[in-house]
Amino acid sequence: MCGIVGYCGPKPATEVLLEGLKRLEYRGYDSAGVCVGDGETFQTYKRRGKVRDLREIIPEEVGGFYGIGHTRWATHGGVNDQNAHPHSDDQNNLVVVHNGIIENYQALKNKLISDGHTFKSETDTEVIAQLIAVMYKGNLEQAVREAVYLLKGTYGLAVVHRDEPGKIVGARNGSPLVIGVGEGEMFLASDVMAMMAHTKSAIYMEDGELVSMTKDSYKMFDINDQHIEKQVEHIHWELEQLEKNGYTTFMEKEIHEQGQSIQRALQGRIDFDGATGHLGGLNLTAKELLNIERVEIVAAGTSYYAGMVGAFLLERMARIPAHAELASEVRYKNPIVQPSTLYFVVSQSGETADTLYAMRELQRKGATVLGVCNVVGSTIPRESDGGVYIHSGPEIAVASTKAFTSQISVFYLFTLLMARMRHYSFEEGYTFISELNRIPALVEQTMQRAEHIREVARRYAHHENFLFLGRGLLYPVALEGALKLKEISYIHAEGYSAAEIKHGPIALINEHTPSVFLVPDGGLREKVINSMKEVQAREGKVIAVAVDGDDEIAEIADEVLWVPKTHELLSPFLMVLPLQLFAFEVALELKRDVDQPRNLAKSVTVE
Ligand code: F6R
């Protein structure tokens, strides 16, 4: 979604801002803009399209020593040059970039219009610019404080004023902002990636906090002008993790690095001596863990499917009732919170609005909520009651891949911990954890089969509909496979329980609708084969994802994508890989923008 970057310092501001905006491109956007000041005046350039299009309209000589920039993902008003940020007041004295949504913008706009102000865009952000300008009496900090007091909704803001050159004022409520502290230079951004090339020292702002910065100083304060002291934290990601490192797309790179990212998620958390999982951040005593009678997992999109895998495992292995629920539904259903229920919220970005708001609602009702997140310092881990980082490293492609396998890694560890505290013997725990420990190597083996998956994907890329079918633990994996295909290739794909097709979806089957079946290595295998035959009886093509050595499947299916053998309960790790690669190759074949698919945003910070 929208991205903000601000800079004060000795480097040419235009370059720093454009480079920062490029780093934010992965979030998804439809227009971009910058405002740069040189002390005499400031200039705004903005347009619909990509950062490279914006660069074309900025004259070479425009350098400046401070400024603010933005990538917009449209919410209020269409995608056009006028609605792109930055926005100014009608005197063009003050310029604002904004992430978030102002809910009372129409009422504020009506009042401003009746007072004689004119508007150039349809955005809620322009209202903020006009409002701050009305409040401005020679002190930008004060004007921003007074204006945000009147705003209802969410905002991450960066503001500059013509009369206070070299200064940026920022404010946060519900939309992330990070201050970057450099040597003789300062940054303000919605995401550390925008500033990592220049500084690794960051201050994560909280809701209700404001900042005022110049190139060599900053001060933080709240809405009542009370001074705030915060710790500077170190950004642990490396700049090279933000590069493609020889791959043509981030998605391909992220799919291929899952052996390592799973390894990082498991590292230090496998306790062979105790034959159990060890998760330091839970903040729960052994007794509290033993008293848990139910687990609820709340998330969106791919993280929700990882949560479904987690819930299934908890019931199956640890015999604890568990359930995954969509975050967007939890918040408004007036959830029933019971003291013996433990909640997890799962979010790669740690900023997804639906998940964050669901967490806050659960906490208001007294729930203990643990986060399973990737981005260190993001809002969910800071506000949760404890939790676990998945340590995937930056996930830049919009479509989530490596986060999924790292999220489930955490649920495997947690489930084992809970199972061992209940009925799992040392031997059972040891066998399981030994096989879990082998998963990174098996992932690497599966990746070597990418070429075959590419061939199959190319042959099937021109179909318009797909079904993805799995059962039990592989049902959420089927849902994830369908999501991956639709979001990056724009092909219609539905995920179903294989058993469920006879209750409706089988009507879709004909020679033009292939079905991708996830075939387990035991358990429900025969049942899945029955569903496969039902599809074939209706001339549907079958692509099976099956375990090495399953000769019967080789005879039945039209195509087989093979994965190595592992413990049946660990199969989601390996079965999801061919689905990610299949979606990727189909999208490539159809010449889609794999990393930044249309209409999608990486971190969905609006409801
Ligand atoms: C799918 C995808 C989305 C996200 C969802 C939640 O590929 O990327 O479905 O999984 O928006 O995002 P996080 O995990 O950041 O909360």
XYZ file of C-alpha atoms in Angstrom, residues 220-580:
361
model
C 9.316 13.689 19.506
C 6.176 14.844 21.275
C 2.551 13.905 21.704
C -0.672 15.625 20.826
C -0.539 17.593 24.114
C 3.011 18.701 23.314
C 4.523 16.468 25.975
C 8.092 15.537 25.141
C 8.711 11.840 24.274
C 12.028 10.013 24.683
C 12.454 6.828 22.624
C 15.153 4.308 22.092
C 16.991 4.088 18.812
C 16.855 0.489 17.546
C 19.093 -1.348 15.124
C 17.643 -2.600 11.839
C 18.888 -6.171 11.489
C 18.111 -6.691 7.820
C 20.953 -6.370 5.318
C 20.755 -4.220 2.224
C 21.624 -7.165 -0.007
C 18.448 -8.889 1.184
C 16.575 -6.164 -0.659
C 18.222 -7.105 -3.961
C 17.226 -9.817 -6.421
C 20.680 -11.439 -6.245
C 20.670 -12.853 -9.748
C 16.986 -13.793 -9.922
C 14.774 -11.909 -12.328
C 11.993 -11.400 -9.805
C 11.756 -11.193 -6.030
C 9.082 -13.863 -6.006
C 11.373 -16.414 -7.637
C 14.168 -15.505 -5.236
C 11.849 -15.788 -2.238
C 10.476 -19.146 -3.357
C 13.996 -20.492 -3.787
C 15.341 -19.237 -0.467
C 12.811 -21.174 1.607
C 15.341 -23.819 2.633
C 17.238 -21.050 4.415
C 14.242 -19.101 5.683
C 12.699 -22.209 7.264
C 16.096 -22.962 8.770
C 16.110 -19.494 10.349
C 12.570 -19.975 11.696
C 13.632 -23.257 13.337
C 17.065 -22.133 14.485
C 17.573 -22.246 18.253
C 14.019 -23.482 18.670
C 14.549 -27.222 18.302
C 15.300 -28.783 21.658
C 16.648 -32.284 21.004
C 17.409 -32.845 24.701
C 13.784 -32.323 25.618
C 12.460 -33.644 22.265
C 10.317 -30.542 22.027
C 9.998 -27.062 20.570
C 11.369 -24.028 22.347
C 9.824 -20.616 21.685
C 11.317 -17.895 23.850
C 8.908 -15.059 23.129
C 5.670 -16.673 24.300
C 5.833 -14.993 27.722
C 3.876 -17.891 29.216
C 4.945 -20.205 32.019
C 4.771 -23.981 31.630
C 1.760 -23.931 33.943
C -0.020 -21.325 31.842
C 0.687 -23.369 28.708
C -0.729 -26.450 30.392
C -3.911 -24.607 31.288
C -4.669 -23.685 27.678
C -7.847 -25.434 26.613
C -8.351 -23.870 23.224
C -6.345 -22.012 20.595
C -7.740 -19.444 18.164
C -5.633 -18.242 15.249
C -6.550 -14.985 13.551
C -5.080 -13.751 10.256
C -5.728 -12.736 6.646
C -4.870 -14.191 3.240
C -1.864 -16.479 3.110
C -1.239 -15.970 6.826
C -4.768 -17.241 7.464
C -4.015 -20.407 5.506
C -0.852 -20.864 7.565
C -3.078 -20.437 10.619
C -5.417 -23.144 9.302
C -2.453 -25.511 9.061
C -1.559 -24.541 12.650
C -5.086 -25.178 13.926
C -5.267 -28.565 12.232
C -1.919 -29.576 13.731
C -2.855 -28.462 17.231
C -5.975 -30.588 17.182
C -4.358 -33.568 15.553
C -1.038 -33.688 17.380
C -1.631 -31.854 20.642
C -5.358 -32.717 20.931
C -6.188 -29.109 21.767
C -9.326 -27.705 20.144
C -8.099 -25.074 17.718
C -9.592 -22.926 15.040
C -8.395 -20.366 12.521
C -10.545 -17.379 11.735
C -10.412 -14.509 9.281
C -9.265 -11.372 11.049
C -11.697 -9.202 9.105
C -14.606 -11.210 10.548
C -13.366 -11.483 14.115
C -13.469 -7.810 14.903
C -17.129 -7.307 14.078
C -18.582 -10.523 15.412
C -18.287 -9.548 19.059
C -15.974 -12.503 19.757
C -16.415 -14.572 22.894
C -13.140 -14.571 24.813
C -12.562 -17.243 27.416
C -9.689 -17.177 29.893
C -8.410 -20.606 28.900
C -8.200 -19.720 25.195
C -4.885 -18.610 23.744
C -4.981 -16.381 20.667
C -2.418 -16.069 17.902
C -2.440 -13.346 15.280
C -0.353 -14.178 12.225
C 0.958 -11.471 9.942
C 4.036 -11.272 7.730
C 4.025 -7.473 7.684
C 2.786 -7.019 11.247
C 0.736 -4.090 9.917
C -2.351 -5.634 8.293
C -5.232 -3.471 9.483
C -7.793 -6.286 9.672
C -5.454 -8.381 11.810
C -4.286 -5.500 13.981
C -7.831 -4.324 14.729
C -8.965 -7.870 15.467
C -6.068 -8.210 17.913
C -6.977 -4.969 19.667
C -10.609 -6.023 19.986
C -9.572 -9.373 21.469
C -7.215 -7.654 23.898
C -9.971 -5.249 24.951
C -11.972 -8.329 25.911
C -9.116 -9.624 28.004
C -7.582 -12.137 25.590
C -3.907 -13.050 25.652
C -2.779 -12.542 22.072
C 0.561 -13.724 20.708
C 1.941 -12.503 17.391
C 3.596 -14.584 14.690
C 5.208 -11.903 12.526
C 8.116 -11.260 10.217
C 8.776 -7.513 10.263
C 10.637 -6.626 13.436
C 9.332 -3.485 15.117
C 6.024 -3.542 13.237
C 2.823 -2.730 15.088
C 1.456 -6.215 15.819
C 4.565 -7.523 17.595
C 4.817 -4.295 19.552
C 1.213 -4.413 20.729
C 0.793 -8.162 21.210
C 1.247 -9.866 24.573
C 4.234 -11.821 23.317
C 5.040 -13.816 20.261
C 7.485 -15.210 17.834
C 9.334 -13.674 14.920
C 9.558 -15.944 11.894
C 12.875 -14.413 10.672
C 12.110 -14.862 6.972
C 14.052 -11.752 6.025
C 12.350 -9.103 3.901
C 9.538 -10.475 1.754
C 9.340 -8.061 -1.154
C 7.178 -9.785 -3.766
C 3.553 -8.891 -3.132
C 2.534 -12.548 -3.195
C 3.595 -14.172 0.031
C 5.652 -17.374 -0.253
C 8.497 -17.782 2.197
C 6.467 -16.218 4.996
C 3.947 -19.076 4.710
C 6.513 -21.829 5.264
C 8.135 -19.900 8.119
C 4.776 -19.247 9.761
C 3.900 -22.923 9.683
C 7.382 -23.697 11.079
C 6.401 -21.751 14.189
C 3.131 -23.657 14.477
C 4.943 -26.980 14.175
C 7.245 -25.969 17.020
C 4.399 -24.685 19.169
C 2.291 -27.772 18.496
C 5.131 -30.059 19.436
C 5.668 -28.099 22.630
C 1.997 -28.446 23.529
C 1.868 -32.107 22.509
C 4.927 -32.927 24.605
C 3.352 -31.223 27.618
C 0.333 -33.460 27.192
C 0.468 -36.944 25.716
C 3.478 -37.063 23.337
C 6.263 -39.300 24.646
C 9.931 -38.398 24.420
C 10.355 -40.918 21.585
C 7.418 -39.556 19.612
C 8.672 -36.010 20.116
C 12.192 -36.976 19.132
C 11.116 -38.724 15.937
C 8.985 -35.780 14.957
C 11.530 -33.099 15.679
C 14.241 -35.017 13.843
C 12.097 -35.070 10.737
C 11.193 -31.393 11.187
C 14.888 -30.641 11.326
C 15.322 -32.309 7.913
C 12.742 -30.084 6.237
C 15.159 -27.353 5.013
C 17.202 -30.000 3.172
C 14.051 -31.555 1.673
C 12.932 -28.100 0.556
C 16.246 -27.670 -1.285
C 15.683 -31.046 -2.964
C 12.187 -30.039 -4.062
C 13.549 -26.835 -5.583
C 15.733 -28.865 -7.899
C 12.560 -30.010 -9.592
C 11.636 -26.488 -10.677
C 12.434 -27.168 -14.329
C 9.794 -29.907 -14.596
C 7.223 -27.677 -12.882
C 8.046 -24.956 -15.423
C 7.333 -27.337 -18.328
C 3.988 -28.385 -16.894
C 3.043 -24.795 -16.035
C 3.781 -23.637 -19.584
C 1.536 -26.319 -21.026
C -1.350 -25.369 -18.752
C -0.897 -21.595 -18.634
C -3.636 -20.846 -21.120
C -6.501 -22.415 -19.218
C -8.970 -19.975 -17.745
C -10.074 -21.885 -14.657
C -8.370 -24.175 -12.174
C -9.432 -26.111 -9.098
C -6.991 -26.834 -6.271
C -8.041 -29.744 -4.120
C -6.698 -31.189 -0.907
C -7.909 -32.755 2.306
C -7.050 -32.493 5.975
C -3.780 -30.697 6.461
C -3.487 -30.264 2.715
C -6.813 -28.473 2.395
C -5.376 -25.093 3.467
C -2.413 -25.778 1.188
C -4.862 -26.181 -1.712
C -6.450 -22.851 -0.759
C -3.011 -21.261 -0.761
C -2.217 -22.763 -4.183
C -5.401 -21.282 -5.648
C -4.691 -17.887 -4.055
C -1.144 -17.839 -5.457
C -2.313 -18.638 -8.964
C -5.139 -16.113 -9.055
C -3.222 -13.216 -7.545
C -0.241 -13.278 -9.866
C -1.627 -14.791 -13.080
C -5.216 -13.409 -12.838
C -6.509 -16.870 -13.759
C -9.641 -17.882 -11.924
C -8.719 -20.559 -9.389
C -10.688 -22.047 -6.533
C -9.415 -24.036 -3.613
C -11.664 -26.717 -2.159
C -11.613 -29.730 0.034
C -11.351 -32.595 -2.465
C -14.355 -34.219 -0.775
C -16.447 -31.122 -1.262
C -16.366 -30.979 -5.064
C -19.254 -33.394 -5.374
C -21.356 -30.894 -3.428
C -21.144 -28.304 -6.183
C -17.826 -27.430 -7.814
C -17.820 -30.592 -9.885
C -20.272 -28.757 -12.131
C -17.295 -26.695 -13.319
C -15.332 -29.701 -14.503
C -14.811 -30.250 -18.211
C -11.780 -30.683 -20.457
C -10.943 -26.977 -20.046
C -10.801 -26.912 -16.228
C -7.755 -28.693 -14.824
C -7.701 -29.767 -11.184
C -4.575 -29.734 -9.069
C -4.807 -32.510 -6.465
C -2.619 -32.700 -3.374
C -2.190 -36.397 -2.700
C -1.239 -37.341 0.861
C 1.090 -40.157 1.721
C -1.361 -42.070 3.869
C -4.506 -41.107 5.718
C -6.971 -39.830 3.165
C -4.969 -40.860 0.095
C -7.591 -43.345 -1.179
C -10.359 -40.786 -0.746
C -8.394 -38.217 -2.725
C -7.849 -40.759 -5.493
C -11.609 -41.336 -5.599
C -12.176 -37.591 -6.098
C -9.522 -37.605 -8.808
C -11.362 -40.332 -10.651
C -14.621 -38.419 -10.384
C -12.909 -35.475 -12.087
C -11.432 -37.665 -14.808
C -14.807 -39.291 -15.457
C -15.944 -35.791 -16.484
C -12.966 -35.256 -18.768
C -11.195 -33.015 -16.308
C -7.401 -32.998 -16.508
C -5.591 -33.917 -13.285
C -2.296 -32.463 -12.110
C -1.237 -34.308 -8.981
C 1.266 -33.189 -6.390
C 2.410 -36.499 -4.969
C 5.097 -38.090 -2.869
C 8.078 -39.804 -4.549
C 7.424 -43.465 -5.222
C 3.630 -43.263 -5.507
C 3.469 -45.286 -8.715
C -0.295 -45.571 -8.712
C -0.640 -41.773 -8.965
C 1.806 -41.728 -11.869
C -0.611 -43.986 -13.707
C -3.778 -42.105 -12.856
C -2.842 -38.426 -13.145
C -2.166 -36.531 -16.364
C 0.808 -34.810 -14.763
C 2.626 -35.381 -11.493
C 4.682 -32.818 -9.602
C 6.791 -34.911 -7.255
C 7.883 -34.002 -3.739
C 10.247 -35.936 -1.436
C 8.897 -38.214 1.248
C 8.579 -36.894 4.788
C 6.433 -37.451 7.895
C 2.858 -37.177 6.660
C 2.093 -34.317 9.038
C 5.014 -32.308 7.630
C 3.817 -32.555 4.022
C 2.490 -28.939 3.819
C 6.091 -27.679 3.764
C 6.864 -29.612 0.591
C 3.472 -29.707 -1.122
C 3.133 -25.925 -1.151
C 6.404 -25.479 -3.077
C 5.251 -26.902 -6.442
C 2.108 -24.777 -6.121
C 4.132 -21.595 -5.604
